PDB file of C-alpha atoms in Angstrom:
ATOM      1  CA  MET V 290       2.895  -2.897 -14.870  1.00  0.00           C
ATOM      2  CA  ALA V 291      -0.686  -2.071 -14.009  1.00  0.00           C
ATOM      3  CA  VAL V 292      -3.586  -4.458 -13.559  1.00  0.00           C
ATOM      4  CA  THR V 293      -6.516  -3.490 -15.755  1.00  0.00           C
ATOM      5  CA  SER V 294      -9.421  -1.967 -13.869  1.00  0.00           C
ATOM      6  CA  THR V 295     -12.557  -4.108 -13.768  1.00  0.00           C
ATOM      7  CA  SER V 296     -15.353  -1.559 -13.985  1.00  0.00           C
ATOM      8  CA  LEU V 297     -14.595   0.260 -10.734  1.00  0.00           C
ATOM      9  CA  ALA V 298     -15.976   3.406 -12.279  1.00  0.00           C
ATOM     10  CA  SER V 299     -19.123   1.451 -13.071  1.00  0.00           C
ATOM     11  CA  GLN V 300     -19.382   0.295  -9.478  1.00  0.00           C
ATOM     12  CA  LEU V 301     -18.981   3.841  -8.252  1.00  0.00           C
ATOM     13  CA  SER V 302     -21.656   5.097 -10.603  1.00  0.00           C
ATOM     14  CA  GLY V 303     -23.997   2.416  -9.284  1.00  0.00           C
ATOM     15  CA  ARG V 304     -23.434   3.459  -5.682  1.00  0.00           C
ATOM     16  CA  LEU V 305     -23.984   7.069  -6.507  1.00  0.00           C
ATOM     17  CA  ARG V 306     -27.259   6.373  -8.299  1.00  0.00           C
ATOM     18  CA  ARG V 307     -28.690   4.210  -5.528  1.00  0.00           C
ATOM     19  CA  SER V 308     -27.831   5.265  -2.006  1.00  0.00           C
ATOM     20  CA  CYS V 309     -28.635   1.942  -0.351  1.00  0.00           C
ATOM     21  CA  SER V 310     -28.127  -0.680  -3.029  1.00  0.00           C
ATOM     22  CA  LYS V 311     -25.605  -3.352  -3.775  1.00  0.00           C
ATOM     23  CA  LEU V 312     -22.944  -2.838  -6.401  1.00  0.00           C
ATOM     24  CA  ASP V 313     -24.164  -3.513  -9.909  1.00  0.00           C
ATOM     25  CA  HIS V 314     -22.328  -3.353 -13.199  1.00  0.00           C
ATOM     26  CA  PHE V 315     -23.037  -0.557 -15.623  1.00  0.00           C
ATOM     27  CA  ASN V 316     -21.546   0.354 -18.937  1.00  0.00           C
ATOM     28  CA  SER V 317     -18.542   2.384 -17.857  1.00  0.00           C
ATOM     29  CA  HIS V 318     -18.481   6.117 -18.273  1.00  0.00           C
ATOM     30  CA  SER V 319     -15.088   7.723 -18.032  1.00  0.00           C
ATOM     31  CA  PHE V 320     -13.732   7.790 -14.510  1.00  0.00           C
ATOM     32  CA  PHE V 321     -13.290  11.529 -14.494  1.00  0.00           C
ATOM     33  CA  ASP V 322     -16.817  12.211 -15.710  1.00  0.00           C
ATOM     34  CA  SER V 323     -18.352  10.090 -12.974  1.00  0.00           C
ATOM     35  CA  ILE V 324     -16.202  11.589 -10.261  1.00  0.00           C
ATOM     36  CA  HIS V 325     -16.666  15.222 -11.202  1.00  0.00           C
ATOM     37  CA  SER V 326     -20.368  14.980 -11.958  1.00  0.00           C
ATOM     38  CA  ASN V 327     -21.505  12.702  -9.147  1.00  0.00           C
ATOM     39  CA  LEU V 328     -19.129  12.761  -6.214  1.00  0.00           C
ATOM     40  CA  ARG V 329     -17.447  16.114  -5.779  1.00  0.00           C
ATOM     41  CA  LEU V 330     -17.986  19.672  -6.819  1.00  0.00           C
ATOM     42  CA  SER V 331     -15.919  20.426  -9.857  1.00  0.00           C
ATOM     43  CA  VAL V 332     -12.729  22.330  -9.236  1.00  0.00           C
ATOM     44  CA  ALA V 333     -13.313  24.267 -12.431  1.00  0.00           C
ATOM     45  CA  GLY V 334     -13.505  27.942 -11.787  1.00  0.00           C
ATOM     46  CA  LYS V 335     -11.755  27.737  -8.439  1.00  0.00           C
ATOM     47  CA  PRO V 336      -8.684  29.943  -8.133  1.00  0.00           C
ATOM     48  CA  CYS V 337      -5.320  28.225  -8.096  1.00  0.00           C
ATOM     49  CA  ARG V 338      -3.655  28.086  -4.710  1.00  0.00           C
ATOM     50  CA  GLY V 339       0.000  28.182  -3.784  1.00  0.00           C
ATOM     51  CA  VAL V 340      -0.516  25.153  -1.571  1.00  0.00           C
ATOM     52  CA  VAL V 341      -0.521  21.389  -1.879  1.00  0.00           C
ATOM     53  CA  ALA V 342      -3.500  20.274  -3.988  1.00  0.00           C
ATOM     54  CA  MET V 343      -5.211  17.664  -1.834  1.00  0.00           C
ATOM     55  CA  ALA V 344      -8.858  16.758  -1.427  1.00  0.00           C
ATOM     56  CA  GLY V 345      -8.371  16.290   2.292  1.00  0.00           C
ATOM     57  CA  SER V 346      -7.128  18.895   4.721  1.00  0.00           C
ATOM     58  CA  GLY V 347      -4.328  16.792   6.230  1.00  0.00           C
ATOM     59  CA  LYS V 348      -0.599  17.052   5.640  1.00  0.00           C
ATOM     60  CA  PHE V 349       1.072  14.796   3.049  1.00  0.00           C
ATOM     61  CA  PHE V 350       2.157  11.566   4.797  1.00  0.00           C
ATOM     62  CA  VAL V 351       4.835   9.065   3.755  1.00  0.00           C
ATOM     63  CA  GLY V 352       5.544   5.906   5.730  1.00  0.00           C
ATOM     64  CA  GLY V 353       8.288   3.375   5.166  1.00  0.00           C
ATOM     65  CA  ASN V 354       7.435  -0.193   6.133  1.00  0.00           C
ATOM     66  CA  TRP V 355      10.726  -2.060   6.445  1.00  0.00           C
ATOM     67  CA  LYS V 356       8.897  -5.339   7.116  1.00  0.00           C
ATOM     68  CA  CYS V 357      11.116  -8.271   8.170  1.00  0.00           C
ATOM     69  CA  ASN V 358      14.292  -6.796   6.698  1.00  0.00           C
ATOM     70  CA  GLY V 359      17.569  -5.451   7.985  1.00  0.00           C
ATOM     71  CA  THR V 360      20.477  -6.031  10.326  1.00  0.00           C
ATOM     72  CA  LYS V 361      22.087  -3.655  12.794  1.00  0.00           C
ATOM     73  CA  GLU V 362      24.673  -2.820  10.164  1.00  0.00           C
ATOM     74  CA  SER V 363      22.308  -2.295   7.217  1.00  0.00           C
ATOM     75  CA  ILE V 364      19.889  -0.279   9.339  1.00  0.00           C
ATOM     76  CA  SER V 365      22.722   1.923  10.567  1.00  0.00           C
ATOM     77  CA  LYS V 366      23.592   2.676   6.938  1.00  0.00           C
ATOM     78  CA  LEU V 367      19.934   3.346   6.074  1.00  0.00           C
ATOM     79  CA  ILE V 368      19.567   5.718   9.023  1.00  0.00           C
ATOM     80  CA  SER V 369      22.710   7.547   7.937  1.00  0.00           C
ATOM     81  CA  ASP V 370      21.273   8.001   4.439  1.00  0.00           C
ATOM     82  CA  LEU V 371      17.952   9.236   5.809  1.00  0.00           C
ATOM     83  CA  ASN V 372      19.613  11.657   8.199  1.00  0.00           C
ATOM     84  CA  ALA V 373      21.597  13.123   5.311  1.00  0.00           C
ATOM     85  CA  ALA V 374      18.612  13.442   2.976  1.00  0.00           C
ATOM     86  CA  LYS V 375      16.982  16.787   2.289  1.00  0.00           C
ATOM     87  CA  LEU V 376      13.270  16.277   2.862  1.00  0.00           C
ATOM     88  CA  GLU V 377      10.475  18.655   1.960  1.00  0.00           C
ATOM     89  CA  PRO V 378       9.172  20.307   5.141  1.00  0.00           C
ATOM     90  CA  ASP V 379       5.444  19.906   4.457  1.00  0.00           C
ATOM     91  CA  VAL V 380       5.418  16.103   4.804  1.00  0.00           C
ATOM     92  CA  ASP V 381       4.931  13.839   7.812  1.00  0.00           C
ATOM     93  CA  VAL V 382       7.568  11.107   7.512  1.00  0.00           C
ATOM     94  CA  VAL V 383       7.452   7.831   9.431  1.00  0.00           C
ATOM     95  CA  VAL V 384       9.541   4.647   9.271  1.00  0.00           C
ATOM     96  CA  ALA V 385       8.564   1.249  10.666  1.00  0.00           C
ATOM     97  CA  PRO V 386      11.564  -0.969  11.463  1.00  0.00           C
ATOM     98  CA  PRO V 387      11.315  -4.523  12.788  1.00  0.00           C
ATOM     99  CA  PHE V 388      10.606  -4.612  16.531  1.00  0.00           C
ATOM    100  CA  LEU V 389      14.184  -5.590  17.412  1.00  0.00           C
ATOM    101  CA  TYR V 390      15.578  -2.430  15.848  1.00  0.00           C
ATOM    102  CA  ILE V 391      13.051   0.159  17.020  1.00  0.00           C
ATOM    103  CA  ASP V 392      15.301   1.327  19.829  1.00  0.00           C
ATOM    104  CA  GLN V 393      18.320   1.571  17.519  1.00  0.00           C
ATOM    105  CA  VAL V 394      16.352   3.617  15.028  1.00  0.00           C
ATOM    106  CA  LYS V 395      14.710   5.851  17.619  1.00  0.00           C
ATOM    107  CA  ASN V 396      18.047   6.672  19.217  1.00  0.00           C
ATOM    108  CA  SER V 397      19.845   7.549  15.982  1.00  0.00           C
ATOM    109  CA  ILE V 398      17.362   8.854  13.424  1.00  0.00           C
ATOM    110  CA  THR V 399      16.687  12.544  12.946  1.00  0.00           C
ATOM    111  CA  ASP V 400      13.789  14.062  14.877  1.00  0.00           C
ATOM    112  CA  ARG V 401      12.383  14.973  11.467  1.00  0.00           C
ATOM    113  CA  ILE V 402      11.295  11.321  11.057  1.00  0.00           C
ATOM    114  CA  GLU V 403       8.939   9.579  13.474  1.00  0.00           C
ATOM    115  CA  VAL V 404       9.046   5.867  14.284  1.00  0.00           C
ATOM    116  CA  SER V 405       6.234   3.352  13.851  1.00  0.00           C
ATOM    117  CA  ALA V 406       5.794  -0.275  14.771  1.00  0.00           C
ATOM    118  CA  GLN V 407       4.561  -2.835  12.260  1.00  0.00           C
ATOM    119  CA  ASN V 408       2.018  -4.445  14.580  1.00  0.00           C
ATOM    120  CA  SER V 409       0.731  -4.434  18.158  1.00  0.00           C
ATOM    121  CA  TRP V 410      -1.320  -6.592  20.503  1.00  0.00           C
ATOM    122  CA  VAL V 411      -5.050  -6.109  20.891  1.00  0.00           C
ATOM    123  CA  GLY V 412      -4.895  -5.115  24.568  1.00  0.00           C
ATOM    124  CA  LYS V 413      -2.661  -4.622  27.556  1.00  0.00           C
ATOM    125  CA  GLY V 414       0.439  -6.806  27.740  1.00  0.00           C
ATOM    126  CA  GLY V 415       0.671  -9.993  29.753  1.00  0.00           C
ATOM    127  CA  ALA V 416       0.872 -13.724  29.010  1.00  0.00           C
ATOM    128  CA  PHE V 417       0.851 -13.349  25.208  1.00  0.00           C
ATOM    129  CA  THR V 418       3.974 -15.050  23.913  1.00  0.00           C
ATOM    130  CA  GLY V 419       5.583 -13.302  20.977  1.00  0.00           C
ATOM    131  CA  GLU V 420       3.344 -10.243  21.086  1.00  0.00           C
ATOM    132  CA  ILE V 421       4.250  -6.581  21.614  1.00  0.00           C
ATOM    133  CA  SER V 422       1.963  -4.312  23.582  1.00  0.00           C
ATOM    134  CA  VAL V 423       1.125  -0.723  22.726  1.00  0.00           C
ATOM    135  CA  GLU V 424       2.479   0.282  26.131  1.00  0.00           C
ATOM    136  CA  GLN V 425       5.857  -1.229  25.196  1.00  0.00           C
ATOM    137  CA  LEU V 426       5.807   0.610  21.879  1.00  0.00           C
ATOM    138  CA  LYS V 427       5.161   3.897  23.661  1.00  0.00           C
ATOM    139  CA  ASP V 428       8.016   3.117  26.054  1.00  0.00           C
ATOM    140  CA  THR V 429      10.415   2.912  23.089  1.00  0.00           C
ATOM    141  CA  GLY V 430       9.144   6.163  21.604  1.00  0.00           C
ATOM    142  CA  CYS V 431       6.877   4.847  18.848  1.00  0.00           C
ATOM    143  CA  LYS V 432       4.238   7.321  17.719  1.00  0.00           C
ATOM    144  CA  TRP V 433       2.510   5.068  15.171  1.00  0.00           C
ATOM    145  CA  VAL V 434       1.622   1.456  14.445  1.00  0.00           C
ATOM    146  CA  ILE V 435       0.687  -0.218  11.157  1.00  0.00           C
ATOM    147  CA  LEU V 436      -2.425  -2.377  11.527  1.00  0.00           C
ATOM    148  CA  GLY V 437      -4.463  -4.450   9.098  1.00  0.00           C
ATOM    149  CA  HIS V 438      -1.654  -4.959   6.608  1.00  0.00           C
ATOM    150  CA  SER V 439      -2.520  -7.598   4.028  1.00  0.00           C
ATOM    151  CA  GLU V 440       0.346  -9.807   5.165  1.00  0.00           C
ATOM    152  CA  ARG V 441      -1.211  -9.863   8.631  1.00  0.00           C
ATOM    153  CA  ARG V 442      -4.665 -10.497   7.172  1.00  0.00           C
ATOM    154  CA  HIS V 443      -3.865 -13.141   4.578  1.00  0.00           C
ATOM    155  CA  ILE V 444      -0.769 -14.878   5.982  1.00  0.00           C
ATOM    156  CA  ILE V 445      -1.264 -14.589   9.740  1.00  0.00           C
ATOM    157  CA  GLY V 446      -5.055 -14.795   9.494  1.00  0.00           C
ATOM    158  CA  GLU V 447      -6.160 -11.653  11.324  1.00  0.00           C
ATOM    159  CA  ASN V 448      -9.796 -10.791  10.612  1.00  0.00           C
ATOM    160  CA  ASP V 449     -11.525  -7.432  10.283  1.00  0.00           C
ATOM    161  CA  GLU V 450     -13.032  -7.425  13.780  1.00  0.00           C
ATOM    162  CA  PHE V 451      -9.731  -8.292  15.469  1.00  0.00           C
ATOM    163  CA  ILE V 452      -7.912  -5.582  13.509  1.00  0.00           C
ATOM    164  CA  GLY V 453     -10.554  -3.038  14.451  1.00  0.00           C
ATOM    165  CA  LYS V 454     -10.127  -3.872  18.137  1.00  0.00           C
ATOM    166  CA  LYS V 455      -6.348  -3.540  17.836  1.00  0.00           C
ATOM    167  CA  ALA V 456      -6.764  -0.129  16.251  1.00  0.00           C
ATOM    168  CA  ALA V 457      -9.140   1.002  18.974  1.00  0.00           C
ATOM    169  CA  TYR V 458      -6.748  -0.049  21.719  1.00  0.00           C
ATOM    170  CA  ALA V 459      -3.732   1.634  20.110  1.00  0.00           C
ATOM    171  CA  LEU V 460      -5.674   4.866  19.733  1.00  0.00           C
ATOM    172  CA  SER V 461      -6.900   4.688  23.331  1.00  0.00           C
ATOM    173  CA  GLN V 462      -3.264   4.636  24.404  1.00  0.00           C
ATOM    174  CA  GLY V 463      -2.300   7.632  22.293  1.00  0.00           C
ATOM    175  CA  VAL V 464      -0.578   5.804  19.440  1.00  0.00           C
ATOM    176  CA  GLY V 465      -1.542   6.725  15.889  1.00  0.00           C
ATOM    177  CA  VAL V 466      -2.774   4.025  13.521  1.00  0.00           C
ATOM    178  CA  ILE V 467      -1.873   3.485   9.889  1.00  0.00           C
ATOM    179  CA  ALA V 468      -4.994   1.497   9.035  1.00  0.00           C
ATOM    180  CA  CYS V 469      -4.508  -0.690   5.975  1.00  0.00           C
ATOM    181  CA  ILE V 470      -7.223  -1.827   3.587  1.00  0.00           C
ATOM    182  CA  GLY V 471      -7.137  -3.447   0.160  1.00  0.00           C
ATOM    183  CA  GLU V 472      -8.461  -6.142  -2.123  1.00  0.00           C
ATOM    184  CA  LEU V 473      -7.011  -9.362  -3.515  1.00  0.00           C
ATOM    185  CA  LEU V 474      -6.579  -9.716  -7.277  1.00  0.00           C
ATOM    186  CA  GLN V 475      -9.518 -12.101  -7.565  1.00  0.00           C
ATOM    187  CA  GLU V 476     -11.693  -9.659  -5.648  1.00  0.00           C
ATOM    188  CA  ARG V 477     -10.803  -6.850  -8.034  1.00  0.00           C
ATOM    189  CA  GLU V 478     -11.435  -9.062 -11.056  1.00  0.00           C
ATOM    190  CA  ALA V 479     -14.814 -10.021  -9.585  1.00  0.00           C
ATOM    191  CA  GLY V 480     -15.760  -6.357  -9.243  1.00  0.00           C
ATOM    192  CA  LYS V 481     -15.670  -6.473  -5.429  1.00  0.00           C
ATOM    193  CA  THR V 482     -12.989  -3.876  -4.713  1.00  0.00           C
ATOM    194  CA  PHE V 483     -15.326  -1.380  -3.075  1.00  0.00           C
ATOM    195  CA  ASP V 484     -17.216  -4.079  -1.154  1.00  0.00           C
ATOM    196  CA  VAL V 485     -13.980  -5.396   0.343  1.00  0.00           C
ATOM    197  CA  CYS V 486     -12.529  -1.994   1.181  1.00  0.00           C
ATOM    198  CA  PHE V 487     -15.793  -0.730   2.681  1.00  0.00           C
ATOM    199  CA  GLN V 488     -16.148  -3.858   4.829  1.00  0.00           C
ATOM    200  CA  GLN V 489     -12.637  -3.342   6.159  1.00  0.00           C
ATOM    201  CA  LEU V 490     -13.341   0.345   6.775  1.00  0.00           C
ATOM    202  CA  LYS V 491     -16.534  -0.509   8.645  1.00  0.00           C
ATOM    203  CA  ALA V 492     -14.602  -2.773  11.027  1.00  0.00           C
ATOM    204  CA  TYR V 493     -12.402   0.171  11.963  1.00  0.00           C
ATOM    205  CA  ALA V 494     -15.359   2.555  12.189  1.00  0.00           C
ATOM    206  CA  ASP V 495     -17.306   0.181  14.456  1.00  0.00           C
ATOM    207  CA  ALA V 496     -14.402  -0.035  16.897  1.00  0.00           C
ATOM    208  CA  VAL V 497     -12.399   3.176  17.019  1.00  0.00           C
ATOM    209  CA  PRO V 498     -13.269   5.965  19.464  1.00  0.00           C
ATOM    210  CA  SER V 499     -12.115   8.706  17.095  1.00  0.00           C
ATOM    211  CA  TRP V 500     -10.522   9.214  13.676  1.00  0.00           C
ATOM    212  CA  ASP V 501      -8.263  11.994  14.897  1.00  0.00           C
ATOM    213  CA  ASN V 502      -5.062   9.962  14.726  1.00  0.00           C
ATOM    214  CA  ILE V 503      -5.763   7.550  11.869  1.00  0.00           C
ATOM    215  CA  VAL V 504      -4.191   7.444   8.425  1.00  0.00           C
ATOM    216  CA  ILE V 505      -5.875   5.079   5.957  1.00  0.00           C
ATOM    217  CA  ALA V 506      -3.524   3.156   3.676  1.00  0.00           C
ATOM    218  CA  TYR V 507      -5.134   1.708   0.553  1.00  0.00           C
ATOM    219  CA  GLU V 508      -2.901  -1.140  -0.595  1.00  0.00           C
ATOM    220  CA  PRO V 509      -4.288  -3.400  -3.316  1.00  0.00           C
ATOM    221  CA  VAL V 510      -2.862  -6.788  -2.385  1.00  0.00           C
ATOM    222  CA  TRP V 511      -2.031  -7.626  -5.997  1.00  0.00           C
ATOM    223  CA  ALA V 512       0.331  -4.635  -6.104  1.00  0.00           C
ATOM    224  CA  ILE V 513       2.297  -5.284  -2.894  1.00  0.00           C
ATOM    225  CA  GLY V 514       5.814  -6.446  -3.660  1.00  0.00           C
ATOM    226  CA  THR V 515       4.815  -7.687  -7.095  1.00  0.00           C
ATOM    227  CA  GLY V 516       6.227  -4.898  -9.230  1.00  0.00           C
ATOM    228  CA  LYS V 517       2.678  -4.223 -10.415  1.00  0.00           C
ATOM    229  CA  VAL V 518       1.238  -0.892  -9.420  1.00  0.00           C
ATOM    230  CA  ALA V 519      -2.224   0.555  -9.693  1.00  0.00           C
ATOM    231  CA  THR V 520      -2.390   3.288 -12.290  1.00  0.00           C
ATOM    232  CA  PRO V 521      -2.860   6.769 -10.852  1.00  0.00           C
ATOM    233  CA  GLU V 522      -6.452   6.608 -12.095  1.00  0.00           C
ATOM    234  CA  GLN V 523      -7.116   3.243 -10.460  1.00  0.00           C
ATOM    235  CA  ALA V 524      -5.709   4.425  -7.151  1.00  0.00           C
ATOM    236  CA  GLN V 525      -7.540   7.747  -7.318  1.00  0.00           C
ATOM    237  CA  GLU V 526     -10.943   6.191  -7.928  1.00  0.00           C
ATOM    238  CA  VAL V 527     -10.627   3.971  -4.860  1.00  0.00           C
ATOM    239  CA  HIS V 528      -9.379   6.878  -2.749  1.00  0.00           C
ATOM    240  CA  VAL V 529     -12.351   8.980  -3.862  1.00  0.00           C
ATOM    241  CA  ALA V 530     -14.715   6.141  -2.947  1.00  0.00           C
ATOM    242  CA  VAL V 531     -13.079   5.705   0.469  1.00  0.00           C
ATOM    243  CA  ARG V 532     -13.393   9.413   1.209  1.00  0.00           C
ATOM    244  CA  ASP V 533     -17.031   9.339   0.111  1.00  0.00           C
ATOM    245  CA  TRP V 534     -17.676   6.326   2.368  1.00  0.00           C
ATOM    246  CA  LEU V 535     -16.237   8.251   5.315  1.00  0.00           C
ATOM    247  CA  LYS V 536     -18.434  11.231   4.480  1.00  0.00           C
ATOM    248  CA  LYS V 537     -21.581   9.106   4.342  1.00  0.00           C
ATOM    249  CA  ASN V 538     -20.842   6.764   7.240  1.00  0.00           C
ATOM    250  CA  VAL V 539     -18.749   8.804   9.660  1.00  0.00           C
ATOM    251  CA  SER V 540     -18.846  12.547   8.948  1.00  0.00           C
ATOM    252  CA  ALA V 541     -17.879  15.145   6.387  1.00  0.00           C
ATOM    253  CA  GLU V 542     -15.263  16.465   8.806  1.00  0.00           C
ATOM    254  CA  VAL V 543     -13.597  13.074   9.145  1.00  0.00           C
ATOM    255  CA  ALA V 544     -13.718  12.581   5.374  1.00  0.00           C
ATOM    256  CA  SER V 545     -11.928  15.875   4.883  1.00  0.00           C
ATOM    257  CA  LYS V 546      -9.238  15.562   7.514  1.00  0.00           C
ATOM    258  CA  THR V 547      -8.405  11.838   7.252  1.00  0.00           C
ATOM    259  CA  ARG V 548      -5.401  11.196   5.073  1.00  0.00           C
ATOM    260  CA  ILE V 549      -5.736   8.378   2.563  1.00  0.00           C
ATOM    261  CA  ILE V 550      -2.368   7.146   1.347  1.00  0.00           C
ATOM    262  CA  TYR V 551      -1.507   4.620  -1.356  1.00  0.00           C
ATOM    263  CA  GLY V 552       0.746   1.583  -1.076  1.00  0.00           C
ATOM    264  CA  GLY V 553       1.714  -1.096  -3.561  1.00  0.00           C
ATOM    265  CA  SER V 554       5.088  -1.110  -5.364  1.00  0.00           C
ATOM    266  CA  VAL V 555       5.535   2.640  -4.955  1.00  0.00           C
ATOM    267  CA  ASN V 556       9.015   3.706  -6.002  1.00  0.00           C
ATOM    268  CA  GLY V 557      11.034   6.712  -7.059  1.00  0.00           C
ATOM    269  CA  SER V 558       9.905   6.370 -10.662  1.00  0.00           C
ATOM    270  CA  ASN V 559       6.125   6.224 -10.224  1.00  0.00           C
ATOM    271  CA  CYS V 560       5.542   8.319  -7.092  1.00  0.00           C
ATOM    272  CA  ALA V 561       5.322  11.701  -8.815  1.00  0.00           C
ATOM    273  CA  GLU V 562       2.468  10.697 -11.138  1.00  0.00           C
ATOM    274  CA  LEU V 563       0.588   9.057  -8.276  1.00  0.00           C
ATOM    275  CA  ALA V 564       1.118  12.070  -6.030  1.00  0.00           C
ATOM    276  CA  LYS V 565      -0.545  14.375  -8.555  1.00  0.00           C
ATOM    277  CA  LYS V 566      -3.923  12.798  -7.863  1.00  0.00           C
ATOM    278  CA  GLU V 567      -6.041  14.927  -5.565  1.00  0.00           C
ATOM    279  CA  ASP V 568      -7.151  12.167  -3.194  1.00  0.00           C
ATOM    280  CA  ILE V 569      -3.752  10.496  -2.833  1.00  0.00           C
ATOM    281  CA  ASP V 570      -2.455  12.069   0.372  1.00  0.00           C
ATOM    282  CA  GLY V 571       0.850  10.216   0.522  1.00  0.00           C
ATOM    283  CA  PHE V 572       2.303   6.727   0.443  1.00  0.00           C
ATOM    284  CA  LEU V 573       3.045   3.621   2.468  1.00  0.00           C
ATOM    285  CA  VAL V 574       6.245   2.311   0.940  1.00  0.00           C
ATOM    286  CA  GLY V 575       7.703  -1.186   1.173  1.00  0.00           C
ATOM    287  CA  GLY V 576      10.877  -2.220  -0.643  1.00  0.00           C
ATOM    288  CA  ALA V 577      11.826   1.269  -1.796  1.00  0.00           C
ATOM    289  CA  SER V 578      11.862   2.487   1.812  1.00  0.00           C
ATOM    290  CA  LEU V 579      14.958   0.335   2.386  1.00  0.00           C
ATOM    291  CA  LYS V 580      16.898   2.648   0.064  1.00  0.00           C
ATOM    292  CA  GLY V 581      17.461   6.002   1.717  1.00  0.00           C
ATOM    293  CA  PRO V 582      17.926   8.154  -1.408  1.00  0.00           C
ATOM    294  CA  GLU V 583      14.915   6.596  -3.171  1.00  0.00           C
ATOM    295  CA  PHE V 584      12.724   6.965  -0.097  1.00  0.00           C
ATOM    296  CA  ALA V 585      13.680  10.640  -0.014  1.00  0.00           C
ATOM    297  CA  VAL V 586      12.535  10.997  -3.620  1.00  0.00           C
ATOM    298  CA  ILE V 587       9.162   9.531  -2.646  1.00  0.00           C
ATOM    299  CA  VAL V 588       8.853  11.877   0.329  1.00  0.00           C
ATOM    300  CA  ASN V 589       9.696  14.826  -1.892  1.00  0.00           C
ATOM    301  CA  SER V 590       7.078  13.831  -4.475  1.00  0.00           C
ATOM    302  CA  VAL V 591       4.816  16.176  -2.517  1.00  0.00           C
ATOM    303  CA  THR V 592       6.167  18.844  -4.879  1.00  0.00           C
ATOM    304  CA  SER V 593       4.152  17.200  -7.663  1.00  0.00           C
ATOM    305  CA  LYS V 594       1.002  18.289  -5.824  1.00  0.00           C
ATOM    306  CA  LYS V 595       1.896  21.945  -5.631  1.00  0.00           C
ATOM    307  CA  VAL V 596      -0.052  24.154  -7.990  1.00  0.00           C
ATOM    308  CA  ALA V 597       0.734  27.610  -9.227  1.00  0.00           C
ATOM    309  CA  ALA V 598      -0.254  30.499  -7.043  1.00  0.00           C
TER     310      ALA V 598
END
């Protein structure tokens, strides 16, 4: 079930018409017209390529966020399923188990799949009860960490500035960051989706030393674990806007190479249609990542992007 878009195309048109203005509401043109005419050179007339059709230059990326789920037994079964799965080669695949099981996963999962943590502390370890330092994550073999997830923002109470500092520290220690952004339902209904996402992006941009090892995960909060999912068009328009923000506020190079993935009730049934969108560079998957065969289907949805030679 998809939540109806509240004039995001109108917001985008407003930003494109006025380079330094606040979002206003316009009568909506079609999403595709506004994108192709105002934001990106049309792909019409370009030759088809025998490659993955992505706006960015990065490799398709699929992460599985296991959240606070699993036991040693269930995770052993999940790892077995993942190890047996046939995964498309042109995809970066990452799983994020609970902290307690990182070592178990790292020691038994195929080298084809990298391991991420779900959170990390803002600085070097020490007298911080209950926290996990980036140095400890590196010691267990973690290559990535998920930061800024909505459950950390809205349940734990982490703010934009704190999340930005955490991202900067993880990157400084050589750990890649899956940097989450996304709006609440009331923010979308109020026409504030871009404002919220851009504010969250700015907090990362103000803090991080480089974008070389960052993947942006757009996860509308209203779609996380609810069974509701943004339509491919809704997701695409936000991804386009995020890439444009990076181009204007960071650099064209960063906009091109930074992968922008979608999260929010992604499953084996809807991933192919979402993956077809040019600016959707992969997925951050919740519940469906706990099912090995279904997670493999999502990873292999990269084939939906491939165009005829």
